[in-house]
PDB file of C-alpha atoms in Angstrom:
ATOM      1  CA  MET G 294     -24.296  11.384  13.146  1.00  0.00           C
ATOM      2  CA  ASN G 295     -26.708  11.640  16.056  1.00  0.00           C
ATOM      3  CA  LEU G 296     -25.479  10.614  19.498  1.00  0.00           C
ATOM      4  CA  SER G 297     -28.759   8.879  20.289  1.00  0.00           C
ATOM      5  CA  HIS G 298     -28.185   6.488  17.375  1.00  0.00           C
ATOM      6  CA  LEU G 299     -24.541   5.778  18.244  1.00  0.00           C
ATOM      7  CA  SER G 300     -23.871   2.084  18.768  1.00  0.00           C
ATOM      8  CA  ILE G 301     -21.332  -0.583  17.927  1.00  0.00           C
ATOM      9  CA  LYS G 302     -23.235  -1.276  14.718  1.00  0.00           C
ATOM     10  CA  THR G 303     -22.996   2.336  13.509  1.00  0.00           C
ATOM     11  CA  ALA G 304     -19.311   2.524  14.475  1.00  0.00           C
ATOM     12  CA  ARG G 305     -18.629  -0.694  12.561  1.00  0.00           C
ATOM     13  CA  HIS G 306     -20.540   0.631   9.546  1.00  0.00           C
ATOM     14  CA  TYR G 307     -18.579   3.910   9.730  1.00  0.00           C
ATOM     15  CA  LEU G 308     -15.252   2.056   9.714  1.00  0.00           C
ATOM     16  CA  ARG G 309     -16.239  -0.401   7.003  1.00  0.00           C
ATOM     17  CA  SER G 310     -17.656   2.223   4.644  1.00  0.00           C
ATOM     18  CA  GLU G 311     -14.157   3.176   3.486  1.00  0.00           C
ATOM     19  CA  PRO G 312     -11.104   0.909   3.847  1.00  0.00           C
ATOM     20  CA  VAL G 313      -8.847   3.923   4.507  1.00  0.00           C
ATOM     21  CA  ARG G 314     -10.771   4.623   7.715  1.00  0.00           C
ATOM     22  CA  MET G 315     -10.212   1.061   8.928  1.00  0.00           C
ATOM     23  CA  ILE G 316      -6.482   1.195   8.151  1.00  0.00           C
ATOM     24  CA  PHE G 317      -6.203   4.592   9.835  1.00  0.00           C
ATOM     25  CA  PHE G 318      -8.044   3.297  12.922  1.00  0.00           C
ATOM     26  CA  LEU G 319      -5.876   0.165  13.156  1.00  0.00           C
ATOM     27  CA  LEU G 320      -2.701   2.243  12.880  1.00  0.00           C
ATOM     28  CA  TRP G 321      -4.034   4.569  15.595  1.00  0.00           C
ATOM     29  CA  VAL G 322      -4.712   1.596  17.891  1.00  0.00           C
ATOM     30  CA  ALA G 323      -1.231   0.202  17.172  1.00  0.00           C
ATOM     31  CA  ALA G 324       0.341   3.569  18.060  1.00  0.00           C
ATOM     32  CA  VAL G 325      -1.641   3.719  21.315  1.00  0.00           C
ATOM     33  CA  ILE G 326      -0.509   0.195  22.247  1.00  0.00           C
ATOM     34  CA  LYS G 327       3.124   1.013  21.442  1.00  0.00           C
ATOM     35  CA  ILE G 328       2.935   4.178  23.587  1.00  0.00           C
ATOM     36  CA  ILE G 329       1.559   2.150  26.508  1.00  0.00           C
ATOM     37  CA  MET G 330       4.217  -0.540  26.099  1.00  0.00           C
ATOM     38  CA  ALA G 331       7.054   1.988  25.722  1.00  0.00           C
ATOM     39  CA  GLY G 332       6.397   3.463  29.170  1.00  0.00           C
ATOM     40  CA  ASN G 333       8.256   0.566  30.771  1.00  0.00           C
ATOM     41  CA  THR G 334      11.417   0.729  28.661  1.00  0.00           C
ATOM     42  CA  PRO G 335      14.528   0.576  30.859  1.00  0.00           C
ATOM     43  CA  ASN G 336      17.200   3.225  30.494  1.00  0.00           C
ATOM     44  CA  PRO G 337      20.333   1.581  28.987  1.00  0.00           C
ATOM     45  CA  MET G 338      22.569   4.346  30.367  1.00  0.00           C
ATOM     46  CA  VAL G 339      21.900   3.414  34.010  1.00  0.00           C
ATOM     47  CA  LEU G 340      24.502   1.048  35.425  1.00  0.00           C
ATOM     48  CA  GLU G 341      22.806   0.013  38.669  1.00  0.00           C
ATOM     49  CA  PRO G 342      19.371  -1.645  38.607  1.00  0.00           C
ATOM     50  CA  SER G 343      18.333   0.302  41.719  1.00  0.00           C
ATOM     51  CA  GLN G 344      18.544   3.561  39.752  1.00  0.00           C
ATOM     52  CA  GLN G 345      16.100   2.386  37.088  1.00  0.00           C
ATOM     53  CA  GLU G 346      12.890   4.357  37.002  1.00  0.00           C
ATOM     54  CA  GLY G 347       9.511   2.679  37.172  1.00  0.00           C
ATOM     55  CA  TYR G 348       6.728   2.943  34.675  1.00  0.00           C
ATOM     56  CA  ASN G 349       6.475   6.504  33.404  1.00  0.00           C
ATOM     57  CA  PHE G 350       2.772   7.086  34.149  1.00  0.00           C
ATOM     58  CA  GLY G 351       2.797  10.861  33.657  1.00  0.00           C
ATOM     59  CA  LEU G 352       4.291  10.753  30.183  1.00  0.00           C
ATOM     60  CA  VAL G 353       2.170   7.849  28.984  1.00  0.00           C
ATOM     61  CA  ILE G 354      -1.078   9.350  30.277  1.00  0.00           C
ATOM     62  CA  SER G 355      -0.336  12.737  28.708  1.00  0.00           C
ATOM     63  CA  LEU G 356       0.545  11.121  25.371  1.00  0.00           C
ATOM     64  CA  LEU G 357      -2.635   9.040  25.450  1.00  0.00           C
ATOM     65  CA  VAL G 358      -4.648  12.200  26.092  1.00  0.00           C
ATOM     66  CA  VAL G 359      -2.960  13.809  23.072  1.00  0.00           C
ATOM     67  CA  MET G 360      -3.722  10.731  20.955  1.00  0.00           C
ATOM     68  CA  CYS G 361      -7.374  10.738  22.040  1.00  0.00           C
ATOM     69  CA  LEU G 362      -7.761  14.469  21.387  1.00  0.00           C
ATOM     70  CA  HIS G 363      -6.114  14.120  17.973  1.00  0.00           C
ATOM     71  CA  GLY G 364      -8.232  11.105  17.064  1.00  0.00           C
ATOM     72  CA  GLY G 365     -11.390  12.809  18.302  1.00  0.00           C
ATOM     73  CA  ALA G 366     -10.646  15.950  16.310  1.00  0.00           C
ATOM     74  CA  LEU G 367     -10.061  13.902  13.149  1.00  0.00           C
ATOM     75  CA  LEU G 368     -13.259  11.929  13.761  1.00  0.00           C
ATOM     76  CA  ALA G 369     -15.304  15.082  14.327  1.00  0.00           C
ATOM     77  CA  LEU G 370     -13.922  16.662  11.157  1.00  0.00           C
ATOM     78  CA  ASP G 371     -14.631  13.515   9.150  1.00  0.00           C
ATOM     79  CA  VAL G 372     -18.201  13.197  10.413  1.00  0.00           C
ATOM     80  CA  TYR G 373     -19.366  16.805  10.352  1.00  0.00           C
ATOM     81  CA  ILE G 374     -17.609  18.252   7.280  1.00  0.00           C
ATOM     82  CA  LYS G 375     -18.978  16.817   4.057  1.00  0.00           C
ATOM     83  CA  SER G 376     -16.756  18.625   1.538  1.00  0.00           C
ATOM     84  CA  TYR G 377     -13.199  17.872   0.516  1.00  0.00           C
ATOM     85  CA  TRP G 378     -12.016  20.760   2.703  1.00  0.00           C
ATOM     86  CA  LYS G 379     -12.137  18.341   5.624  1.00  0.00           C
ATOM     87  CA  PHE G 380      -8.827  16.882   4.438  1.00  0.00           C
ATOM     88  CA  VAL G 381      -7.200  20.316   4.552  1.00  0.00           C
ATOM     89  CA  CYS G 382      -8.588  20.803   8.064  1.00  0.00           C
ATOM     90  CA  MET G 383      -7.302  17.350   9.068  1.00  0.00           C
ATOM     91  CA  PHE G 384      -3.919  18.238   7.611  1.00  0.00           C
ATOM     92  CA  ILE G 385      -3.780  21.407   9.727  1.00  0.00           C
ATOM     93  CA  VAL G 386      -5.016  19.589  12.856  1.00  0.00           C
ATOM     94  CA  THR G 387      -2.237  17.031  12.379  1.00  0.00           C
ATOM     95  CA  ALA G 388       0.477  19.565  11.529  1.00  0.00           C
ATOM     96  CA  LEU G 389       0.053  21.598  14.713  1.00  0.00           C
ATOM     97  CA  PRO G 390       0.897  18.835  17.236  1.00  0.00           C
ATOM     98  CA  LEU G 391       3.581  17.517  14.894  1.00  0.00           C
ATOM     99  CA  PHE G 392       5.352  20.875  14.949  1.00  0.00           C
ATOM    100  CA  PHE G 393       4.980  21.067  18.735  1.00  0.00           C
ATOM    101  CA  PHE G 394       6.175  17.530  19.551  1.00  0.00           C
ATOM    102  CA  GLY G 395       8.639  17.388  16.658  1.00  0.00           C
ATOM    103  CA  LEU G 396      10.801  19.952  18.412  1.00  0.00           C
ATOM    104  CA  MET G 397      11.318  17.433  21.235  1.00  0.00           C
ATOM    105  CA  LEU G 398      12.585  14.719  18.898  1.00  0.00           C
ATOM    106  CA  ILE G 399      16.239  14.969  19.904  1.00  0.00           C
ATOM    107  CA  HIS G 400      15.712  14.077  23.564  1.00  0.00           C
ATOM    108  CA  ALA G 401      12.480  12.157  23.187  1.00  0.00           C
ATOM    109  CA  PRO G 402      11.767   9.012  25.219  1.00  0.00           C
ATOM    110  CA  GLU G 403      10.497   6.008  23.313  1.00  0.00           C
ATOM    111  CA  ALA G 404       6.824   6.654  24.074  1.00  0.00           C
ATOM    112  CA  LEU G 405       7.088  10.145  22.581  1.00  0.00           C
ATOM    113  CA  LEU G 406       8.812   8.701  19.522  1.00  0.00           C
ATOM    114  CA  TRP G 407       5.752   6.545  18.845  1.00  0.00           C
ATOM    115  CA  LEU G 408       3.490   9.592  19.092  1.00  0.00           C
ATOM    116  CA  ILE G 409       5.737  11.503  16.702  1.00  0.00           C
ATOM    117  CA  LEU G 410       5.791   8.523  14.318  1.00  0.00           C
ATOM    118  CA  TRP G 411       1.978   8.434  14.349  1.00  0.00           C
ATOM    119  CA  LEU G 412       1.802  12.177  13.683  1.00  0.00           C
ATOM    120  CA  VAL G 413       4.325  11.934  10.835  1.00  0.00           C
ATOM    121  CA  ALA G 414       2.423   9.039   9.234  1.00  0.00           C
ATOM    122  CA  SER G 415      -0.927  10.827   9.445  1.00  0.00           C
ATOM    123  CA  PHE G 416       0.681  14.103   8.294  1.00  0.00           C
ATOM    124  CA  LEU G 417       2.088  12.389   5.202  1.00  0.00           C
ATOM    125  CA  ALA G 418      -1.211  10.640   4.487  1.00  0.00           C
ATOM    126  CA  PHE G 419      -3.173  13.893   4.634  1.00  0.00           C
ATOM    127  CA  PHE G 420      -0.474  15.692   2.669  1.00  0.00           C
ATOM    128  CA  PHE G 421      -0.702  13.208  -0.197  1.00  0.00           C
ATOM    129  CA  ILE G 422      -4.510  13.241  -0.078  1.00  0.00           C
ATOM    130  CA  CYS G 423      -4.539  17.057  -0.241  1.00  0.00           C
ATOM    131  CA  PHE G 424      -1.897  17.039  -2.989  1.00  0.00           C
ATOM    132  CA  GLY G 425      -3.909  14.535  -5.021  1.00  0.00           C
ATOM    133  CA  LEU G 426      -7.087  16.553  -4.593  1.00  0.00           C
ATOM    134  CA  ALA G 427      -5.275  19.738  -5.626  1.00  0.00           C
ATOM    135  CA  CYS G 428      -3.919  17.980  -8.719  1.00  0.00           C
ATOM    136  CA  LEU G 429      -7.408  16.746  -9.596  1.00  0.00           C
ATOM    137  CA  LEU G 430      -8.795  20.262  -9.148  1.00  0.00           C
ATOM    138  CA  LEU G 431      -6.106  21.759 -11.385  1.00  0.00           C
ATOM    139  CA  LEU G 432      -6.615  19.035 -13.973  1.00  0.00           C
ATOM    140  CA  ASP G 433     -10.342  19.700 -13.915  1.00  0.00           C
ATOM    141  CA  LEU G 434      -9.775  23.447 -14.352  1.00  0.00           C
ATOM    142  CA  ILE G 435      -7.357  22.870 -17.234  1.00  0.00           C
ATOM    143  CA  LEU G 436      -9.648  20.434 -19.038  1.00  0.00           C
ATOM    144  CA  LYS G 437     -12.674  22.740 -18.720  1.00  0.00           C
ATOM    145  CA  LYS G 438     -10.912  25.457 -20.737  1.00  0.00           C
TER     146      LYS G 438
END
């Protein structure tokens, strides 16, 4: 993919070429919207309304940066790696932030829960894709003998 030929038409063709890409993109957009909306969730443990915090800009912005970096890494791997090893790379790229943010699950605010949910969903998707490809490879090796 050349940056000089990048347009809405090429992006639309990229998403429509495989339905899994479109579903993955729509789920990514839904997770981004839920993270933005979760920044304004009131704390139910606060008794007085004057003690309620405002919109949590710092957390939401940092989570959106993580989502954009994760999405960009997955997009770059999908575009520039043509073999099936790209799914293993995507699996590793998804596992690393999941292990990092998964440790914060106990005390996580709602916006972080949506990021973790997105990472778990993409982790499971890549896990099953890699598992299916490994099974096909083993089946192919067994049938060749």
